[in-house]
Amino acid sequence: MVVAVSGGAAAIKTPFVLRRLREAGFEVRAAATDDAYRFVTALSLSLAAGGEVFDRGAWFSPRGRALHLEWAAWADLLLVAPASADALASAAGGRGDDVISALVLAGARRVAWAPAMNGGMWRNRAVQRNVERLVADGHLILGPSEGAMATEGEEPGPGRMLEPEELTARVRAIVERSDLRGRSLLVSAGPTREFLDPVRFISNPSSGRMGYAIAEAAAQRGAEVTLVTGPTEVRPPAGAELVRVVTAEEMLAALADRFDACDALVMTAAVADWKAAVPAGQKQPKVGERRSLELIRTPDILETLGGRKRNQVMVGFAMETDEGVTRAAEKARRKHLDFICLNYPTREGSGFGGDENEVTLVTTDGASEPLPRMSKRRLADIILDRVARLLGSWVEADRY
Ligand code: C5P
């Protein structure tokens, strides 16, 4: 693991972080920005890490290899501790002009940030925006915690770097992150298409992003994931088996085949509710001014599978325009769900398309937990925290 230090008062604690990590059995290397050296010396970092420090001097010393590429490829985790507002901003902005952002750009497999700064700075919208961006890119944020700050007279508040012991415990939970290991997850995503004739269909604008984010997050947490997806343009997530379907019936068949063997089903698909009673075999000519079409219901996939539920955790999504919580709770009961994620398609940044979503988690008893608007990737982890908890395998979440 590479532990990278940026410029902040908490940098004096990084040698202790390195020591604790080594005591816990991790192989560590230290990296430092120029500003980090205002607070901690290269010698103390190198002694604590037991090796050379990757800093600007080392980076630009004559050699035939690129250190940032080499170190990023070597590390199973890049831990930035402390992470200053600047370090977060550089990485969120895609820069590569200091050793930390270069390691991030060079493709460090996993990146965890341990922010440390004044509480007001931490709460600043610009900082939070950068944090959100990094989380949306799959990075982890550890802390900060509440507590005494370095500057004289400063109010205690959120902004303190986690203590070396706690950071070590969190890092261990990430590296060994296994709260869904050995679990099999079925995720559905995207719209379905119900054909009226060979070239026309009924569908909806679902992008599939929510389900793809859940599949990606679950795979990263060690689950065996099958993603059953309607037609979408989204890049398939790494580590998940992809099953492409078109109609509601095909989606039901694909999920039914795998349902008995799964531990959890997260159904984000926007299944079309209606299909043509008698689809035409040929493209229908454009004749007359008015025409009616007989529609029949597609199968309700969740309700069908819910009837076969043994001990699987089941999660659904519901879009409502009014009386959301009551209706969503009723749906959760009818479909045998453990909980349902309710969103309001009429609200900006919620529901179909986009990279963000705003949902309220609702259980069958009508209890509800509204969540703030956030990236679909981050929401995916929050939903999976609940799933893992229901499966009895939750480990302490590593986010603020
Ligand atoms: O009843 P409603 O369509 O609002 O319920 C939404 C939830 O039910 C979603 O999780 C959706 O994936 C699922 N659903 C389904 N089969 C249908 C329609 C919706 O499984 N035919």
Coordinates of C-alpha atoms and ligand atoms in Angstrom, one line a residue:
M1 CA 0.0 0.0 0.0
V2 CA 1.2 3.5 -0.7
V3 CA 0.6 6.1 2.0
A4 CA 0.7 9.6 0.5
V5 CA 1.1 12.7 2.7
S6 CA -0.2 16.1 1.6
G7 CA 0.4 19.4 3.4
G8 CA -1.5 19.7 6.6
A9 CA -0.9 19.8 10.4
A10 CA -2.0 16.2 10.7
A11 CA 1.0 15.1 8.6
I12 CA 3.0 14.8 11.8
K13 CA 0.9 11.7 12.6
T14 CA 1.6 10.0 9.3
P15 CA 4.7 8.2 10.5
F16 CA 2.6 6.7 13.2
V17 CA 0.0 5.6 10.6
L18 CA 2.8 4.0 8.7
R19 CA 4.0 2.2 11.8
R20 CA 0.6 0.9 12.8
L21 CA 0.0 -0.3 9.2
R22 CA 3.3 -2.2 9.3
E23 CA 2.5 -3.7 12.7
A24 CA -0.8 -4.9 11.2
G25 CA 1.2 -6.7 8.5
F26 CA 0.9 -4.4 5.6
E27 CA 3.7 -3.7 3.2
V28 CA 3.9 0.1 3.0
R29 CA 5.6 2.8 0.9
A30 CA 5.5 6.5 1.6
A31 CA 4.9 9.4 -0.8
A32 CA 4.9 13.1 0.0
T33 CA 4.1 16.3 -1.7
D34 CA 6.3 19.4 -1.3
D35 CA 3.9 20.9 1.1
A36 CA 3.9 17.8 3.3
Y37 CA 7.6 18.5 4.0
R38 CA 6.6 21.7 5.8
F39 CA 5.1 19.5 8.5
V40 CA 7.0 16.2 8.4
T41 CA 10.5 15.2 7.3
A42 CA 11.5 12.8 4.5
L43 CA 13.7 11.0 7.1
S44 CA 10.9 10.3 9.5
L45 CA 8.6 9.0 6.8
S46 CA 11.3 6.9 5.3
L47 CA 12.2 5.4 8.7
A48 CA 8.6 4.7 9.5
A49 CA 8.0 3.1 6.0
G50 CA 11.3 1.3 6.0
G51 CA 12.2 2.5 2.5
E52 CA 12.6 5.3 0.0
V53 CA 10.0 8.1 -0.1
F54 CA 8.3 9.0 -3.4
D55 CA 8.6 12.8 -3.6
R56 CA 9.3 15.4 -6.3
G57 CA 13.0 14.8 -5.9
A58 CA 12.7 11.1 -6.4
W59 CA 10.2 11.6 -9.2
F60 CA 12.5 13.8 -11.2
S61 CA 15.7 12.1 -10.5
P62 CA 17.3 10.7 -13.7
R63 CA 16.0 7.2 -14.3
G64 CA 14.6 5.0 -17.1
R65 CA 11.3 4.3 -15.3
A66 CA 8.3 6.4 -14.4
L67 CA 7.9 6.2 -10.6
H68 CA 4.2 7.2 -10.5
L69 CA 3.2 4.5 -12.9
E70 CA 5.3 1.9 -11.1
W71 CA 4.0 2.8 -7.6
A72 CA 0.4 3.0 -8.8
A73 CA 0.6 -0.4 -10.3
W74 CA 2.3 -1.9 -7.2
A75 CA -0.2 -0.6 -4.7
D76 CA -3.4 -2.4 -3.8
L77 CA -4.5 0.8 -2.1
L78 CA -3.4 4.4 -2.2
L79 CA -4.2 6.0 1.2
V80 CA -3.8 9.8 1.3
A81 CA -3.3 10.8 5.0
P82 CA -3.7 13.6 5.6
A83 CA -5.7 14.7 2.6
S84 CA -5.7 18.5 2.3
A85 CA -8.4 20.4 0.5
D86 CA -5.8 21.0 -2.2
A87 CA -5.0 17.3 -2.6
L88 CA -8.7 16.5 -2.9
A89 CA -9.2 19.3 -5.5
S90 CA -6.3 18.3 -7.6
A91 CA -7.4 14.7 -7.9
A92 CA -11.1 15.6 -8.3
G93 CA -10.0 18.0 -11.1
G94 CA -8.0 15.3 -12.9
R95 CA -4.7 17.1 -12.4
G96 CA -1.4 15.2 -12.3
D97 CA 1.2 17.8 -11.3
D98 CA 2.0 16.5 -7.8
V99 CA 2.9 13.0 -6.7
I100 CA -0.5 12.3 -5.2
S101 CA -2.7 13.3 -8.2
A102 CA -0.1 11.6 -10.5
L103 CA -0.5 8.4 -8.6
V104 CA -4.3 8.7 -8.8
L105 CA -4.2 9.5 -12.6
A106 CA -1.7 6.7 -13.1
G107 CA -4.5 4.3 -12.2
A108 CA -4.1 3.4 -8.5
R109 CA -6.5 0.5 -8.1
R110 CA -8.2 1.9 -5.0
V111 CA -7.9 5.3 -3.4
A112 CA -8.9 6.2 0.1
W113 CA -8.7 9.8 1.5
A114 CA -8.3 10.7 5.1
P115 CA -9.2 14.4 5.0
A116 CA -7.8 16.8 7.6
M117 CA -8.6 20.5 7.7
N118 CA -10.4 23.2 9.5
G119 CA -14.1 22.4 10.1
G120 CA -15.4 25.3 8.1
M121 CA -13.1 24.4 5.2
W122 CA -14.3 20.8 5.3
R123 CA -17.9 21.9 5.2
N124 CA -17.3 24.4 2.3
R125 CA -19.3 23.5 -0.7
A126 CA -16.3 23.5 -3.0
V127 CA -14.6 20.9 -0.8
Q128 CA -17.8 18.8 -0.5
R129 CA -18.2 19.0 -4.3
N130 CA -14.7 17.6 -4.8
V131 CA -15.4 14.9 -2.2
E132 CA -18.6 13.9 -4.1
R133 CA -16.8 13.7 -7.3
L134 CA -14.1 11.5 -5.9
V135 CA -16.7 9.2 -4.3
A136 CA -18.6 9.1 -7.7
D137 CA -15.3 7.9 -9.2
G138 CA -15.2 5.1 -6.7
H139 CA -12.8 6.6 -4.1
L140 CA -13.4 6.2 -0.4
I141 CA -13.4 8.9 2.2
L142 CA -12.3 8.0 5.7
G143 CA -13.4 10.5 8.3
P144 CA -12.7 13.2 9.2
S145 CA -13.7 13.0 12.9
E146 CA -14.9 15.6 15.3
G147 CA -12.3 16.8 17.9
A148 CA -9.7 19.2 18.9
M149 CA -7.9 21.0 16.0
A150 CA -4.3 22.0 15.6
T151 CA -4.7 25.8 15.5
E152 CA -4.9 27.8 18.7
G153 CA -8.4 28.8 19.6
E154 CA -10.1 26.8 16.9
E155 CA -13.5 25.3 17.7
P156 CA -13.5 21.5 17.9
G157 CA -15.4 20.3 14.9
P158 CA -15.4 17.9 12.0
G159 CA -12.1 18.1 10.2
R160 CA -9.7 16.1 12.3
M161 CA -7.9 13.3 10.7
L162 CA -8.8 9.8 12.0
E163 CA -6.3 8.5 14.6
P164 CA -3.6 6.1 13.3
E165 CA -5.3 3.2 15.0
E166 CA -8.7 3.9 13.6
L167 CA -7.2 4.5 10.1
T168 CA -5.4 1.2 10.3
A169 CA -8.7 -0.6 11.2
R170 CA -10.6 1.1 8.4
V171 CA -7.8 0.3 5.9
R172 CA -7.9 -3.3 7.0
A173 CA -11.7 -3.4 6.5
I174 CA -11.2 -1.9 3.0
V175 CA -8.4 -4.2 1.9
E176 CA -10.2 -7.2 3.3
R177 CA -13.5 -5.7 2.4
S178 CA -15.6 -8.8 2.3
D179 CA -19.0 -7.9 3.6
L180 CA -20.5 -9.3 0.4
R181 CA -17.8 -12.0 -0.3
G182 CA -19.4 -15.4 -1.0
R183 CA -22.8 -13.8 -1.5
S184 CA -24.5 -13.9 -4.8
L185 CA -26.4 -10.8 -6.0
L186 CA -28.9 -10.4 -8.8
V187 CA -29.3 -6.9 -10.1
S188 CA -31.8 -5.8 -12.8
A189 CA -31.4 -2.6 -14.7
G190 CA -32.6 -0.5 -17.6
P191 CA -35.9 -0.4 -19.4
T192 CA -37.7 -3.2 -21.1
R193 CA -39.1 -3.0 -24.6
E194 CA -42.5 -4.4 -25.6
F195 CA -42.9 -4.6 -29.3
L196 CA -46.1 -3.5 -31.0
D197 CA -44.7 -4.6 -34.4
P198 CA -41.2 -5.5 -35.5
V199 CA -40.0 -1.9 -35.5
R200 CA -42.1 -0.1 -32.8
F201 CA -42.1 -0.7 -29.1
I202 CA -43.4 0.7 -25.7
S203 CA -40.5 1.6 -23.4
N204 CA -39.3 4.4 -21.0
P205 CA -36.2 6.6 -20.6
S206 CA -34.5 4.5 -17.9
S207 CA -30.7 4.8 -18.5
G208 CA -29.8 1.7 -16.4
R209 CA -27.2 3.8 -14.4
M210 CA -28.6 3.0 -11.0
G211 CA -28.5 -0.7 -11.5
Y212 CA -25.0 -0.6 -13.1
A213 CA -23.7 1.4 -10.1
I214 CA -25.1 -1.2 -7.7
A215 CA -23.7 -4.1 -9.7
E216 CA -20.2 -2.4 -9.8
A217 CA -20.3 -1.6 -6.0
A218 CA -21.4 -5.1 -5.1
A219 CA -18.6 -6.7 -7.2
Q220 CA -16.1 -4.4 -5.5
R221 CA -17.4 -5.6 -2.1
G222 CA -16.7 -9.2 -3.1
A223 CA -20.1 -10.4 -4.3
E224 CA -20.7 -12.6 -7.2
V225 CA -22.9 -10.4 -9.3
T226 CA -25.2 -11.1 -12.2
L227 CA -26.6 -8.0 -13.9
V228 CA -29.7 -8.7 -16.0
T229 CA -30.2 -5.6 -18.1
G230 CA -32.6 -4.2 -20.7
P231 CA -31.2 -2.2 -23.6
T232 CA -28.8 0.5 -22.3
E233 CA -25.8 2.6 -23.4
V234 CA -23.9 2.3 -20.2
R235 CA -20.5 0.6 -20.0
P236 CA -20.8 -2.8 -18.4
P237 CA -19.4 -2.8 -14.9
A238 CA -16.2 -4.8 -14.2
G239 CA -16.6 -8.0 -12.3
A240 CA -20.3 -8.7 -13.0
E241 CA -21.8 -11.3 -15.3
L242 CA -24.0 -9.5 -17.8
V243 CA -27.2 -10.9 -19.2
R244 CA -28.9 -8.9 -21.8
V245 CA -32.6 -9.1 -22.3
V246 CA -35.2 -7.0 -24.1
T247 CA -38.7 -7.7 -22.9
A248 CA -40.3 -8.0 -19.5
E249 CA -40.9 -11.7 -20.1
E250 CA -37.2 -12.3 -21.0
M251 CA -36.2 -10.4 -17.9
L252 CA -38.5 -12.5 -15.7
A253 CA -37.1 -15.7 -17.3
A254 CA -33.5 -14.6 -16.8
L255 CA -34.1 -13.6 -13.1
A256 CA -36.3 -16.6 -12.3
D257 CA -33.5 -19.0 -13.5
R258 CA -31.1 -17.5 -11.0
F259 CA -33.4 -16.4 -8.2
D260 CA -33.4 -19.5 -6.1
A261 CA -29.6 -19.6 -5.9
C262 CA -29.2 -15.9 -5.0
D263 CA -28.8 -14.2 -1.7
A264 CA -30.2 -10.8 -2.7
L265 CA -32.1 -9.3 -5.6
V266 CA -32.0 -5.6 -6.3
M267 CA -34.5 -4.7 -8.9
T268 CA -33.8 -1.3 -10.4
A269 CA -35.2 -2.1 -13.8
A270 CA -38.0 0.1 -15.2
V271 CA -40.1 -2.7 -16.5
A272 CA -42.7 -1.6 -19.0
D273 CA -46.1 -2.3 -17.5
W274 CA -48.0 -2.9 -20.7
K275 CA -47.5 -4.8 -23.9
A276 CA -49.6 -5.3 -27.1
A277 CA -52.2 -7.9 -26.6
V278 CA -51.5 -9.1 -30.1
P279 CA -48.2 -7.8 -31.5
A280 CA -48.3 -7.5 -35.3
G281 CA -45.9 -9.8 -37.2
Q282 CA -45.4 -7.1 -39.9
K283 CA -44.7 -3.4 -39.7
Q284 CA -48.1 -1.7 -39.4
P285 CA -48.8 0.7 -42.3
K286 CA -49.6 4.3 -41.4
V287 CA -53.2 4.4 -42.5
G288 CA -56.2 6.4 -41.1
E289 CA -56.1 9.3 -38.6
R290 CA -56.8 7.3 -35.4
R291 CA -56.2 3.9 -34.3
S292 CA -56.6 2.0 -31.0
L293 CA -54.4 -0.6 -29.6
E294 CA -55.2 -3.2 -27.1
L295 CA -52.7 -3.6 -24.3
I296 CA -52.3 -6.2 -21.7
R297 CA -50.1 -6.2 -18.5
T298 CA -46.6 -7.5 -18.5
P299 CA -45.8 -9.9 -15.6
D300 CA -44.9 -8.2 -12.4
I301 CA -41.4 -9.7 -11.9
L302 CA -40.9 -8.8 -8.3
E303 CA -44.3 -9.9 -7.3
T304 CA -43.8 -13.2 -9.1
L305 CA -40.4 -13.8 -7.6
G306 CA -41.5 -12.5 -4.2
G307 CA -43.9 -15.4 -4.1
R308 CA -41.0 -17.8 -4.3
K309 CA -38.9 -15.9 -1.7
R310 CA -37.1 -18.1 0.9
N311 CA -34.5 -16.0 2.7
Q312 CA -33.4 -13.7 -0.1
V313 CA -33.1 -10.0 0.6
M314 CA -35.2 -8.2 -1.9
V315 CA -35.0 -4.5 -2.8
G316 CA -37.2 -2.6 -5.3
F317 CA -37.5 0.9 -6.6
A318 CA -40.6 2.9 -6.8
M319 CA -41.4 6.2 -8.7
E320 CA -44.3 8.1 -7.3
T321 CA -45.5 11.6 -7.8
D322 CA -47.6 11.9 -4.7
E323 CA -48.3 10.0 -1.4
G324 CA -44.9 8.4 -2.0
V325 CA -44.1 6.8 1.3
T326 CA -47.6 5.2 1.8
R327 CA -47.7 3.8 -1.7
A328 CA -44.1 2.7 -1.6
A329 CA -44.7 0.8 1.7
E330 CA -47.7 -0.8 0.2
K331 CA -45.7 -1.9 -2.8
A332 CA -43.0 -3.2 -0.6
R333 CA -45.5 -5.4 1.2
R334 CA -47.2 -6.6 -1.9
K335 CA -43.9 -7.5 -3.6
H336 CA -42.4 -9.1 -0.5
L337 CA -39.5 -6.6 -0.4
D338 CA -37.2 -5.9 2.5
F339 CA -37.2 -2.2 1.5
I340 CA -38.0 0.0 -1.5
C341 CA -36.1 3.0 -2.8
L342 CA -38.6 5.7 -3.5
N343 CA -38.0 8.5 -5.9
Y344 CA -39.9 11.3 -7.4
P345 CA -39.4 11.6 -11.1
T346 CA -40.7 15.1 -11.1
R347 CA -37.8 16.3 -8.9
E348 CA -34.7 17.6 -10.5
G349 CA -31.7 15.2 -10.2
S350 CA -33.9 12.3 -9.2
G351 CA -35.0 9.2 -11.0
F352 CA -34.4 8.5 -14.7
G353 CA -31.1 9.3 -16.4
G354 CA -28.4 11.5 -14.9
D355 CA -25.6 10.5 -12.6
E356 CA -27.3 11.5 -9.4
N357 CA -30.4 10.4 -7.6
E358 CA -32.4 11.4 -4.5
V359 CA -34.3 8.6 -2.8
T360 CA -36.1 7.8 0.4
L361 CA -35.7 4.3 1.8
V362 CA -39.0 2.9 2.8
T363 CA -39.7 -0.4 4.7
T364 CA -42.9 -2.4 4.8
D365 CA -44.1 -0.9 8.0
G366 CA -44.0 2.6 6.4
A367 CA -40.8 3.7 8.2
S368 CA -38.8 6.0 5.9
E369 CA -35.3 7.4 5.7
P370 CA -34.9 10.3 3.3
L371 CA -31.3 10.5 1.8
P372 CA -29.8 13.6 0.3
R373 CA -29.2 13.9 -3.4
M374 CA -26.0 12.1 -4.3
S375 CA -24.2 10.2 -7.0
K376 CA -25.7 6.9 -8.0
R377 CA -22.4 5.2 -7.2
R378 CA -22.5 6.5 -3.6
L379 CA -26.2 5.7 -3.2
A380 CA -25.3 2.2 -4.5
D381 CA -23.0 1.7 -1.5
I382 CA -25.6 3.0 1.0
I383 CA -28.2 0.5 -0.4
L384 CA -25.7 -2.3 -0.2
D385 CA -24.9 -1.4 3.4
R386 CA -28.5 -2.1 4.2
V387 CA -28.4 -5.3 2.1
A388 CA -25.3 -6.5 3.9
R389 CA -26.8 -5.7 7.2
L390 CA -29.9 -7.7 6.4
L391 CA -27.7 -10.6 5.3
G392 CA -25.9 -10.3 8.6
S393 CA -22.5 -9.5 7.0
W394 CA -22.1 -5.8 7.4
V395 CA -18.7 -4.3 8.3
E396 CA -18.3 -0.8 9.5
A397 CA -18.9 1.5 6.5
D398 CA -15.9 3.5 5.4
R399 CA -17.4 6.8 4.5
Y400 CA -18.2 10.0 6.3
Ligands
C5P1 O1 -45.4 -1.3 -9.2 P1 -44.2 -0.5 -9.7 O2 -43.9 -0.6 -11.1 O3 -44.2 0.9 -9.2 O4 -43.0 -1.1 -8.8 C1 -41.7 -0.8 -9.1 C2 -40.8 -1.9 -8.7 O5 -41.3 -3.2 -9.2 C3 -39.4 -1.8 -9.3 O6 -38.4 -2.3 -8.5 C4 -39.5 -2.6 -10.6 O7 -38.3 -3.1 -11.1 C5 -40.5 -3.7 -10.2 N1 -41.3 -4.1 -11.3 C6 -41.3 -5.5 -11.7 N2 -42.2 -5.9 -12.7 C7 -43.0 -5.1 -13.3 C8 -43.0 -3.7 -12.9 C9 -42.2 -3.3 -11.9 O8 -40.6 -6.3 -11.1 N3 -43.8 -5.5 -14.3

